[in-house]
Amino acid sequence: MPLMDRFLPSIKGVLEHVEILSRKRGKTANPPRVATIYRDELILNMVTLCFFLTIHSVVPYLSQYAVEIGATEAAVALLGPFFALSALTVRPLSGILADRGWTKRLLAIGAATSAAAQAIYFIAPGPELLYVGRLIQGAAVALFIPASFQAASIGSRETVISSLAWRSTVIGVSFALGPAIGGYVVTHLGYRALFIFSTAMALSASVLSLMINSAKLSRPVVSIDSDEKSLGFMSAGFITALASLLLYSSVYASMTLFLPAYHKEAGLGASYIAIFFTGIAVSSLVSRITFTYVLRVISVEGTAILGMILLSMGYILVSTDPLSHSILYYGIIAGIGSGLAIPSLQIMAITGVPQRRRGTASAIYTAMFDLGNMTGPIMVASIAKTYRDMIGISSYASLVALMPIALLQILRLKRSLNK
């Protein structure tokens, strides 16, 4: 019951958001058309929830599973790069296809491909086949996420900010539920039962995406926003968001690989790391729900800076004693920070790009996740030789992710003072 109490405000907010949109658009669209669009938006949120449950229920435990089937520290560090390699290769094509009206098909194919990756994990006898699964999973994410971004980035700046905020909330729900469900399944039923669950979620996302009306995903832009006149891919906001996301994802990929592996090496069970990641996820969800209210007080860039400061503080505190029970509280701080920082970076990146190119923009933006996954763990593992040292380096590296946004704000302040 307490878990439901956490999610009821977000559900209520979604319904209020739909009602507001209905009032705004009711004058220009006939009722059946409006009803179809909102039905499809609800299905799109369900598709997003199922797809990200597939990801978030497995990621915290994949490195532990790799250790169990014989992976060394170096082998665990390669799980992220194999994922990123295929994702980086596929994302550009996915973004272009999303801009050309392939959104629905990309959602369905991406989710089905993710199901195939879970099946590979299930049959893997050793780390080698896990790498194959990671390659397939990377392709699945590269197909799905740009299409999902493109579907949420149609409309004026205010509409896009609201859509991205609610999409971020749905992802936050999956981020909160995923580690908890995954930890419970692993503890009581084992790793292969977890892969059966994640396969079912991926297949559900694929089937649901086929129920979406294609017109919802490719409806024309009825007016040209001021962002059409912007610099697009060369805007300061877009470039800053790319740099910060790259650095953040490098840190996050390293922490999600090396912290669970360190716990496994120390003999701690999966339930402990499950509580840690669930704490991060729930606190992230709470801050994502309040995100639009924070924007009324602080700018998008200011919110991103605040989020990065909290995130860095949480990770650095975790690194002081990674096996301590206190990391559960430090994880909450990091979760609040990520819940503010990630939606802010999304808005900084997407709203500065013309609508007709936002599928490509989302592909470029989300590719930073892949590049961070590919480079972060390898760089950290090349510097440190033990899981404990890898965690320490990763946590302090989170401060670097703050620098691009801080530099952008300093330059803007200097420019305004000169004027």
Coordinates of C-alpha atoms in Angstrom, one line a residue, residues 260-273:
P260 CA 26.9 -4.8 -7.6
A261 CA 30.0 -6.8 -8.6
Y262 CA 31.8 -5.6 -5.4
H263 CA 28.9 -6.7 -3.3
K264 CA 28.9 -10.1 -5.0
E265 CA 32.6 -10.5 -4.4
A266 CA 32.2 -9.5 -0.7
G267 CA 29.5 -12.2 -0.3
L268 CA 26.5 -9.8 0.0
G269 CA 23.2 -11.1 -1.4
A270 CA 21.2 -9.5 -4.2
S271 CA 18.5 -8.2 -1.9
Y272 CA 20.9 -5.5 -0.5
I273 CA 21.8 -4.1 -3.8

